[in-house]
Coordinates of C-alpha atoms and ligand atoms in Angstrom, one line a residue:
M1 CA 96.1 113.1 51.4
T2 CA 97.7 116.5 51.3
T3 CA 98.8 116.2 47.7
S4 CA 98.7 114.1 44.5
S5 CA 100.3 114.2 41.1
T6 CA 97.9 117.0 40.3
D7 CA 98.9 119.2 43.2
A8 CA 100.4 122.6 42.1
T9 CA 103.7 121.7 43.9
W10 CA 104.0 118.5 41.8
P11 CA 106.5 117.5 40.5
P12 CA 109.1 118.9 42.8
R13 CA 112.4 119.6 41.1
L14 CA 115.1 117.7 43.0
P15 CA 118.9 118.1 42.4
A16 CA 120.2 116.4 39.3
D17 CA 122.4 114.1 41.3
F18 CA 119.5 113.0 43.6
T19 CA 119.5 109.2 43.8
W20 CA 116.3 107.3 42.8
G21 CA 115.9 103.7 43.9
V22 CA 113.8 100.8 45.2
S23 CA 114.4 98.7 48.3
T24 CA 113.9 95.0 49.0
A25 CA 115.2 92.5 51.6
A26 CA 116.6 89.0 51.3
Y27 CA 114.1 86.9 53.2
Q28 CA 111.2 88.8 51.7
I29 CA 112.1 88.0 48.0
E30 CA 114.9 85.5 47.6
G31 CA 113.3 82.1 48.4
A32 CA 115.9 79.3 47.9
A33 CA 115.7 79.0 51.7
D34 CA 117.6 75.8 51.8
E35 CA 119.8 76.0 48.7
D36 CA 123.5 76.2 48.0
G37 CA 124.5 75.6 51.6
K38 CA 122.5 78.3 53.1
G39 CA 122.0 78.0 56.9
A40 CA 118.7 78.4 58.7
S41 CA 117.7 81.9 59.8
I42 CA 115.4 82.9 62.6
W43 CA 112.7 83.5 60.0
D44 CA 113.0 80.0 58.6
T45 CA 112.3 78.8 62.1
F46 CA 109.7 81.4 63.1
V47 CA 107.4 80.8 60.0
R48 CA 107.0 77.2 61.1
R49 CA 105.7 78.2 64.5
P50 CA 101.9 77.6 64.4
G51 CA 100.0 80.9 64.2
A52 CA 103.1 83.0 63.8
V53 CA 102.5 84.1 60.2
R54 CA 99.0 84.6 58.6
D55 CA 97.9 81.4 56.9
G56 CA 101.1 79.7 57.6
H57 CA 102.9 81.5 54.7
T58 CA 106.7 81.1 54.5
G59 CA 109.5 82.7 52.6
D60 CA 110.7 79.4 51.3
V61 CA 110.0 80.5 47.7
A62 CA 108.9 84.1 48.1
C63 CA 109.6 85.8 44.8
D64 CA 112.1 83.2 43.8
H65 CA 114.5 86.2 43.2
Y66 CA 117.5 83.9 43.8
H67 CA 116.8 82.3 40.5
R68 CA 115.1 85.3 38.7
F69 CA 117.3 88.2 39.6
D70 CA 118.1 88.9 36.0
E71 CA 114.5 89.4 35.2
D72 CA 114.2 91.7 38.3
I73 CA 117.2 93.7 37.3
A74 CA 115.7 94.1 33.8
L75 CA 112.6 95.6 35.5
M76 CA 114.9 98.0 37.5
G77 CA 116.5 99.0 34.2
R78 CA 113.1 99.8 32.8
L79 CA 112.4 102.0 35.8
G80 CA 115.7 103.9 35.1
L81 CA 116.9 103.5 38.7
D82 CA 120.1 104.9 39.9
A83 CA 120.4 102.5 42.8
Y84 CA 119.0 99.3 44.3
R85 CA 118.9 98.6 48.0
F86 CA 118.7 94.9 48.8
S87 CA 119.9 92.9 51.8
L88 CA 122.5 90.2 52.1
S89 CA 121.4 87.0 53.8
W90 CA 123.9 86.5 56.6
P91 CA 123.1 82.7 56.9
R92 CA 123.6 82.3 53.1
I93 CA 127.1 83.6 53.5
V94 CA 128.0 82.4 57.0
P95 CA 125.6 79.5 57.5
T96 CA 126.0 79.2 61.3
G97 CA 126.6 83.0 61.8
A98 CA 130.3 82.6 62.7
G99 CA 133.2 80.7 61.3
K100 CA 132.9 78.8 58.0
V101 CA 132.0 80.8 55.0
E102 CA 129.8 79.4 52.2
P103 CA 131.4 80.4 48.9
R104 CA 128.2 79.7 46.9
G105 CA 126.4 82.3 49.0
L106 CA 129.0 84.9 48.2
D107 CA 128.9 83.9 44.6
F108 CA 125.2 84.7 44.4
Y109 CA 125.8 88.2 45.6
D110 CA 128.8 88.6 43.4
R111 CA 126.6 87.8 40.3
L112 CA 123.9 90.1 41.5
V113 CA 126.3 93.0 42.0
D114 CA 127.9 92.5 38.6
A115 CA 124.5 92.3 36.9
L116 CA 123.4 95.6 38.6
L117 CA 126.6 97.3 37.6
D118 CA 126.2 96.1 34.0
A119 CA 122.7 97.7 34.1
G120 CA 124.2 101.0 35.4
I121 CA 122.5 100.6 38.8
E122 CA 124.4 101.2 42.0
P123 CA 124.3 98.2 44.4
T124 CA 123.4 99.4 47.9
P125 CA 123.4 96.3 50.2
T126 CA 122.1 96.1 53.7
L127 CA 124.1 93.7 55.8
F128 CA 121.2 92.8 58.2
H129 CA 117.5 92.9 57.5
W130 CA 116.3 90.7 60.3
D131 CA 117.3 87.2 59.1
L132 CA 119.8 86.3 61.9
P133 CA 121.4 82.9 61.6
Q134 CA 119.4 80.5 63.8
S135 CA 122.6 79.2 65.3
L136 CA 123.3 82.6 66.8
E137 CA 119.8 82.9 68.1
D138 CA 120.4 79.6 69.9
Q139 CA 123.2 81.4 71.8
G140 CA 120.9 84.3 72.7
G141 CA 120.8 86.2 69.4
W142 CA 121.1 90.0 69.8
L143 CA 120.7 89.6 73.5
N144 CA 124.2 88.1 73.5
R145 CA 127.0 90.7 73.0
D146 CA 129.0 88.1 71.0
T147 CA 126.5 88.5 68.1
A148 CA 127.9 92.1 67.6
E149 CA 131.4 90.7 67.1
H150 CA 130.2 87.9 64.7
F151 CA 128.3 90.6 62.7
A152 CA 131.5 92.5 62.2
Q153 CA 133.3 89.4 61.1
Y154 CA 130.6 88.7 58.6
A155 CA 130.8 92.3 57.4
A156 CA 134.5 91.9 56.8
V157 CA 133.9 88.7 54.8
V158 CA 131.4 90.4 52.4
A159 CA 133.5 93.6 52.2
E160 CA 136.5 91.6 51.1
R161 CA 134.5 89.9 48.3
L162 CA 132.3 92.8 47.1
G163 CA 134.1 95.9 48.3
D164 CA 136.0 96.4 45.0
R165 CA 132.6 97.2 43.4
V166 CA 130.2 98.1 46.2
K167 CA 130.8 101.5 47.8
R168 CA 127.6 102.3 49.5
W169 CA 126.7 100.1 52.4
I170 CA 123.9 100.0 55.0
T171 CA 124.7 98.1 58.2
L172 CA 121.3 97.4 59.8
N173 CA 117.7 97.7 58.9
E174 CA 115.5 99.2 61.5
P175 CA 117.0 98.0 64.8
F176 CA 114.0 99.4 66.6
V177 CA 111.6 97.2 64.8
H178 CA 113.8 94.1 65.2
M179 CA 114.2 94.7 68.9
S180 CA 110.6 95.5 69.6
F181 CA 108.7 93.2 67.3
G182 CA 111.3 90.4 67.5
Y183 CA 112.4 90.5 71.1
G184 CA 109.9 92.8 72.9
F185 CA 106.5 91.6 71.6
G186 CA 107.3 88.4 69.8
V187 CA 105.3 89.1 66.7
H188 CA 108.4 88.8 64.4
A189 CA 111.3 86.3 64.6
P190 CA 112.8 85.2 66.9
G191 CA 109.4 85.5 68.6
R192 CA 110.4 86.4 72.1
A193 CA 108.1 88.5 74.2
L194 CA 110.5 90.1 76.8
L195 CA 109.1 93.6 76.9
L196 CA 111.8 95.8 78.4
D197 CA 114.2 92.9 78.8
A198 CA 114.6 93.3 75.0
L199 CA 116.6 96.5 75.4
P200 CA 120.0 94.8 75.3
A201 CA 119.1 93.8 71.7
A202 CA 119.1 97.5 70.9
H203 CA 122.6 98.1 72.3
H204 CA 124.1 95.0 70.8
Q205 CA 122.7 95.8 67.3
L206 CA 124.1 99.3 67.6
L207 CA 127.4 97.9 68.8
G208 CA 127.4 95.5 65.8
H209 CA 126.8 98.5 63.6
G210 CA 129.8 100.3 65.0
L211 CA 132.1 97.3 64.8
A212 CA 130.9 96.5 61.2
T213 CA 131.5 100.1 60.2
A214 CA 135.1 99.8 61.3
A215 CA 135.4 96.5 59.4
L216 CA 134.0 98.1 56.3
R217 CA 136.2 101.1 56.5
N218 CA 139.3 98.9 56.9
T219 CA 138.5 96.9 53.9
V220 CA 136.7 99.2 51.4
P221 CA 138.5 102.4 50.6
G222 CA 136.0 105.2 50.1
A223 CA 133.1 103.3 51.6
Q224 CA 130.0 105.3 52.2
I225 CA 128.3 103.8 55.3
L226 CA 124.7 104.3 56.4
I227 CA 122.3 102.7 58.8
S228 CA 118.5 102.6 58.2
N229 CA 116.4 103.6 61.1
N230 CA 112.6 103.5 61.2
C231 CA 111.6 107.0 62.2
T232 CA 108.1 108.1 63.3
P233 CA 106.8 111.5 64.4
V234 CA 105.1 111.0 67.7
R235 CA 101.7 112.6 67.9
L236 CA 99.0 113.3 70.5
R237 CA 95.3 113.1 69.8
S238 CA 94.0 116.6 69.8
D239 CA 91.4 115.7 72.4
A240 CA 94.0 114.4 74.9
R241 CA 96.7 116.9 75.8
S242 CA 97.3 116.3 79.5
D243 CA 100.8 116.4 81.0
E244 CA 100.6 112.6 81.3
D245 CA 99.9 112.3 77.6
S246 CA 102.9 114.5 76.7
A247 CA 105.1 112.5 79.0
A248 CA 103.9 109.3 77.4
A249 CA 104.7 110.7 73.9
S250 CA 108.1 111.8 75.0
A251 CA 108.8 108.3 76.4
Y252 CA 107.7 106.7 73.2
D253 CA 109.9 109.0 71.1
A254 CA 112.8 108.1 73.3
L255 CA 112.2 104.4 72.6
H256 CA 111.4 104.4 68.9
N257 CA 113.5 107.3 67.6
R258 CA 116.1 108.6 70.0
L259 CA 117.3 105.3 71.4
F260 CA 118.7 104.6 68.0
N261 CA 119.6 108.1 66.6
D262 CA 121.1 109.6 69.7
P263 CA 123.9 107.1 70.3
L264 CA 124.8 107.2 66.6
L265 CA 124.8 110.9 66.2
L266 CA 125.4 112.3 69.7
G267 CA 127.3 109.4 71.3
S268 CA 124.9 109.0 74.2
Y269 CA 121.6 107.3 75.1
P270 CA 118.5 109.4 75.6
D271 CA 116.8 109.7 79.0
L272 CA 115.2 106.3 79.5
S273 CA 114.0 106.9 83.1
A274 CA 110.4 106.3 82.1
Y275 CA 111.5 102.7 81.5
G276 CA 113.3 102.5 84.8
M277 CA 116.7 102.8 83.1
P278 CA 119.5 102.9 83.5
D279 CA 119.3 100.0 85.9
P280 CA 122.3 98.0 87.0
S281 CA 121.9 95.4 84.3
W282 CA 122.0 98.2 81.6
A283 CA 125.3 99.3 83.0
G284 CA 126.6 95.8 82.4
V285 CA 125.3 95.9 78.9
V286 CA 126.7 99.3 77.9
R287 CA 130.4 99.0 78.5
D288 CA 133.2 101.6 78.4
G289 CA 134.1 102.5 74.9
D290 CA 130.9 101.1 73.3
L291 CA 129.3 104.5 72.7
A292 CA 132.5 105.8 70.9
T293 CA 132.3 102.7 68.7
I294 CA 128.7 103.3 67.9
A295 CA 129.1 107.0 67.2
A296 CA 131.8 106.5 64.6
P297 CA 131.1 109.0 61.8
L298 CA 128.4 108.0 59.3
D299 CA 128.2 109.1 55.7
G300 CA 124.5 109.1 55.8
L301 CA 121.4 108.3 57.9
G302 CA 118.9 106.1 56.2
V303 CA 115.4 107.0 57.2
N304 CA 112.5 104.5 56.7
Y305 CA 109.2 106.3 57.0
Y306 CA 105.7 104.9 56.8
N307 CA 103.4 106.8 59.2
P308 CA 103.3 108.8 62.5
T309 CA 102.5 107.1 65.8
W310 CA 99.7 108.4 68.1
I311 CA 100.3 108.0 71.8
T312 CA 98.3 108.5 75.0
A313 CA 99.2 108.0 78.7
P314 CA 98.9 104.3 79.6
A315 CA 95.4 103.3 80.8
D316 CA 97.1 100.9 83.2
P317 CA 100.5 102.3 84.3
A318 CA 101.2 99.1 86.2
A319 CA 101.0 97.1 82.9
G320 CA 104.7 97.7 82.1
L321 CA 105.0 100.4 79.4
P322 CA 104.8 104.1 80.0
F323 CA 102.5 104.7 77.0
D324 CA 99.6 103.3 75.1
L325 CA 99.4 103.3 71.3
A326 CA 96.4 105.3 70.1
E327 CA 94.4 105.9 66.9
P328 CA 94.2 109.4 65.4
E329 CA 90.8 110.9 65.4
E330 CA 91.3 112.5 61.9
P331 CA 89.8 110.5 59.1
Y332 CA 93.1 109.8 57.3
E333 CA 93.1 107.7 54.2
R334 CA 94.4 104.2 55.1
T335 CA 96.6 101.8 53.2
A336 CA 95.5 98.2 52.8
F337 CA 97.4 97.5 56.0
G338 CA 95.2 100.1 57.7
W339 CA 98.1 102.5 58.2
P340 CA 97.1 106.2 58.0
V341 CA 98.5 108.1 55.0
V342 CA 100.2 111.1 56.4
P343 CA 102.8 112.6 54.0
D344 CA 103.5 115.6 56.2
G345 CA 104.8 113.2 58.8
L346 CA 107.8 112.7 56.6
T347 CA 108.5 116.5 56.5
A348 CA 108.2 116.4 60.3
V349 CA 110.6 113.5 60.7
L350 CA 113.2 115.2 58.5
T351 CA 113.0 118.7 59.9
G352 CA 112.8 117.2 63.4
L353 CA 116.1 115.3 62.8
K354 CA 117.7 118.5 61.6
A355 CA 116.4 120.4 64.7
R356 CA 117.6 117.8 67.1
Y357 CA 121.0 116.9 65.6
G358 CA 122.0 120.1 63.7
D359 CA 125.4 119.7 62.2
A360 CA 125.8 116.2 63.6
L361 CA 123.1 115.0 61.2
P362 CA 124.8 113.6 58.1
P363 CA 123.1 113.6 54.7
V364 CA 119.8 111.7 54.8
W365 CA 118.6 109.0 52.5
I366 CA 115.0 107.9 52.5
T367 CA 115.8 104.1 52.4
E368 CA 112.2 103.0 52.6
N369 CA 108.8 104.6 51.9
G370 CA 105.8 103.0 50.3
C371 CA 102.4 101.4 51.0
S372 CA 100.4 98.2 50.8
Q373 CA 97.4 98.4 48.4
P374 CA 94.9 95.9 47.2
A375 CA 96.0 93.5 44.5
G376 CA 95.5 94.8 40.9
L377 CA 97.4 96.8 38.4
Q378 CA 95.6 100.1 38.7
D379 CA 97.1 101.4 41.9
Q380 CA 96.3 105.1 41.8
A381 CA 96.3 105.1 45.6
R382 CA 100.0 104.0 45.6
I383 CA 100.8 106.8 43.1
D384 CA 99.1 109.3 45.4
Y385 CA 100.9 108.0 48.4
L386 CA 104.3 108.2 46.7
S387 CA 103.8 111.6 45.1
G388 CA 102.6 112.9 48.5
H389 CA 105.7 111.7 50.2
I390 CA 108.1 112.8 47.6
T391 CA 106.5 116.3 47.8
A392 CA 106.9 116.1 51.6
L393 CA 110.6 115.3 51.3
A394 CA 111.0 118.2 48.8
R395 CA 109.5 120.5 51.4
A396 CA 111.9 119.3 54.0
M397 CA 114.8 119.9 51.6
A398 CA 113.5 123.4 51.0
Q399 CA 113.7 123.9 54.7
G400 CA 117.4 123.0 54.7
V401 CA 117.5 119.2 55.2
D402 CA 120.1 117.6 53.0
V403 CA 118.4 114.6 51.5
R404 CA 120.3 112.7 48.9
G405 CA 118.1 109.8 47.7
Y406 CA 114.8 108.1 47.9
F407 CA 114.2 104.3 47.7
T408 CA 110.6 103.1 47.3
W409 CA 109.5 100.1 49.3
S410 CA 109.2 98.0 47.2
L411 CA 110.0 96.7 43.7
L412 CA 107.9 93.6 44.0
D413 CA 105.0 92.3 46.1
N414 CA 106.8 90.1 48.6
F415 CA 106.7 88.2 51.9
E416 CA 105.4 90.8 54.3
W417 CA 106.7 89.2 57.5
A418 CA 103.8 88.2 59.9
E419 CA 101.3 89.1 57.2
G420 CA 102.7 86.6 54.7
Y421 CA 101.7 87.4 51.1
H422 CA 98.6 89.3 52.2
Q423 CA 100.1 92.8 52.0
R424 CA 101.3 94.0 48.6
F425 CA 103.8 96.8 48.5
G426 CA 105.1 96.3 44.9
L427 CA 105.4 98.6 42.0
V428 CA 105.3 95.2 40.3
E429 CA 102.5 92.7 41.0
V430 CA 103.7 89.2 41.6
D431 CA 101.5 86.1 41.0
F432 CA 102.9 83.8 43.6
A433 CA 101.5 80.7 41.9
T434 CA 103.4 81.3 38.7
Q435 CA 106.0 83.9 39.6
Q436 CA 104.7 86.1 36.8
R437 CA 105.7 89.7 37.4
T438 CA 103.4 92.5 36.0
P439 CA 104.2 96.2 36.4
R440 CA 101.5 98.3 37.9
A441 CA 100.4 101.8 36.9
S442 CA 102.7 103.0 39.7
F443 CA 105.7 101.4 37.9
A444 CA 105.2 103.6 34.8
W445 CA 104.5 106.6 37.0
Y446 CA 107.8 106.1 38.9
R447 CA 109.7 105.5 35.6
D448 CA 108.3 108.7 34.2
L449 CA 109.0 110.7 37.4
I450 CA 112.7 109.6 37.3
A451 CA 113.0 110.4 33.6
A452 CA 111.4 113.8 34.1
Q453 CA 113.8 114.6 37.0
R454 CA 116.7 114.0 34.7
S455 CA 115.4 115.9 31.7
Ligands
BGC501 C1 110.7 96.9 56.8 C2 110.3 96.1 55.6 C3 108.8 95.9 55.5 C4 108.1 97.3 55.5 C5 106.6 97.2 55.4 C6 109.8 98.0 57.1 O1 109.6 98.1 58.5 O2 112.0 97.3 56.8 O3 110.9 94.9 55.6 O4 108.3 95.1 54.5 O5 108.5 98.0 56.6 O6 106.1 96.7 56.5

């Protein structure tokens, strides 16, 4: 850890209009997987695949937020939040992904939005946080260009219903993670292990983002539109600085970071030659006009940051990928997930974005940052993690990066994808047998931080 709440630079003084929030996602908290006409999502299917999720856990009930959102908004009120980032379940609203709309799904989000506004908390929905309607996956999912069009139609439906009250929208959550874990390696839904043949899922998600942006702007006057990208600083081990290692790091950076940020902010794809791209099939995927659609102006870039990635040259270059993932040799503290705790990586991400994109970089919002820690209410390690990262973002701001808000992942312990309920990211502990919510020490700490920033 570089800092904690006792560090001399703590607490940083952020601008008075800086937005403080928490983030969640529909499949991870809502439950009610089969209620009020909701269609199946790829996660409803994937969790039933033997071995896909630790201990066979599912999101069928999750935090039962669908029935307990009032209680959860009361918790947010106690935190004194400015904003709440949540996601809309596409199959709850359009059960088969295209065509017929389910009014009860829209009604749920309508009630949620009104309750947030009553509590003085700005709703900040994400349109897609990985729970694609299964019917669309049956037609190829994000490998099929049509999914981008269906996504824009769904965006128009929700904008029509919620756009009178919701002004800040996030189109996609982490298209890199969805492409790579879902379609590249098959460890997330839809569980396809296509390696580089997953790349069209990147382009079609980005195209969906661009088309949805246009739909939102048509329907919601004054909409503020963001996308949330997972960003990682790519690092080399200090004992391995050969040219091959540097080339591998650059190739990884192109795949994880620039493949998603460049088309949005520069209107072009990065050099993907390390991946044998562009090949003729990629030319068929990226059609004339797509990049202009994708690069439509954004009001903000959402950055989700958890940790850096260490890379070496591949041990077996014939194995398919031009890099190997490595472990740092430094003895970093680790989260319960085993992820290294590296707050300065967030400063590096933010200053790196500014250096690469300059004036093309819109204001940045940290739309996720947090850590899994062992169960229990005394979570000083989480407080240290959060204070270190908030200090790190203040340092980036002092170096000229325009950061407007910070959303902690997450309000509640929840369904952590392939890890089921084994990784706990919440400011609030959830007993999944009783649905009892109990705020942790970090909850009071975050509440006090927000209050102090305002005083
Ligand atoms: C995702 C969240 C997830 C978190 C922790 C992010 O990649 O957007 O859904 O729970 O990381 O793994």
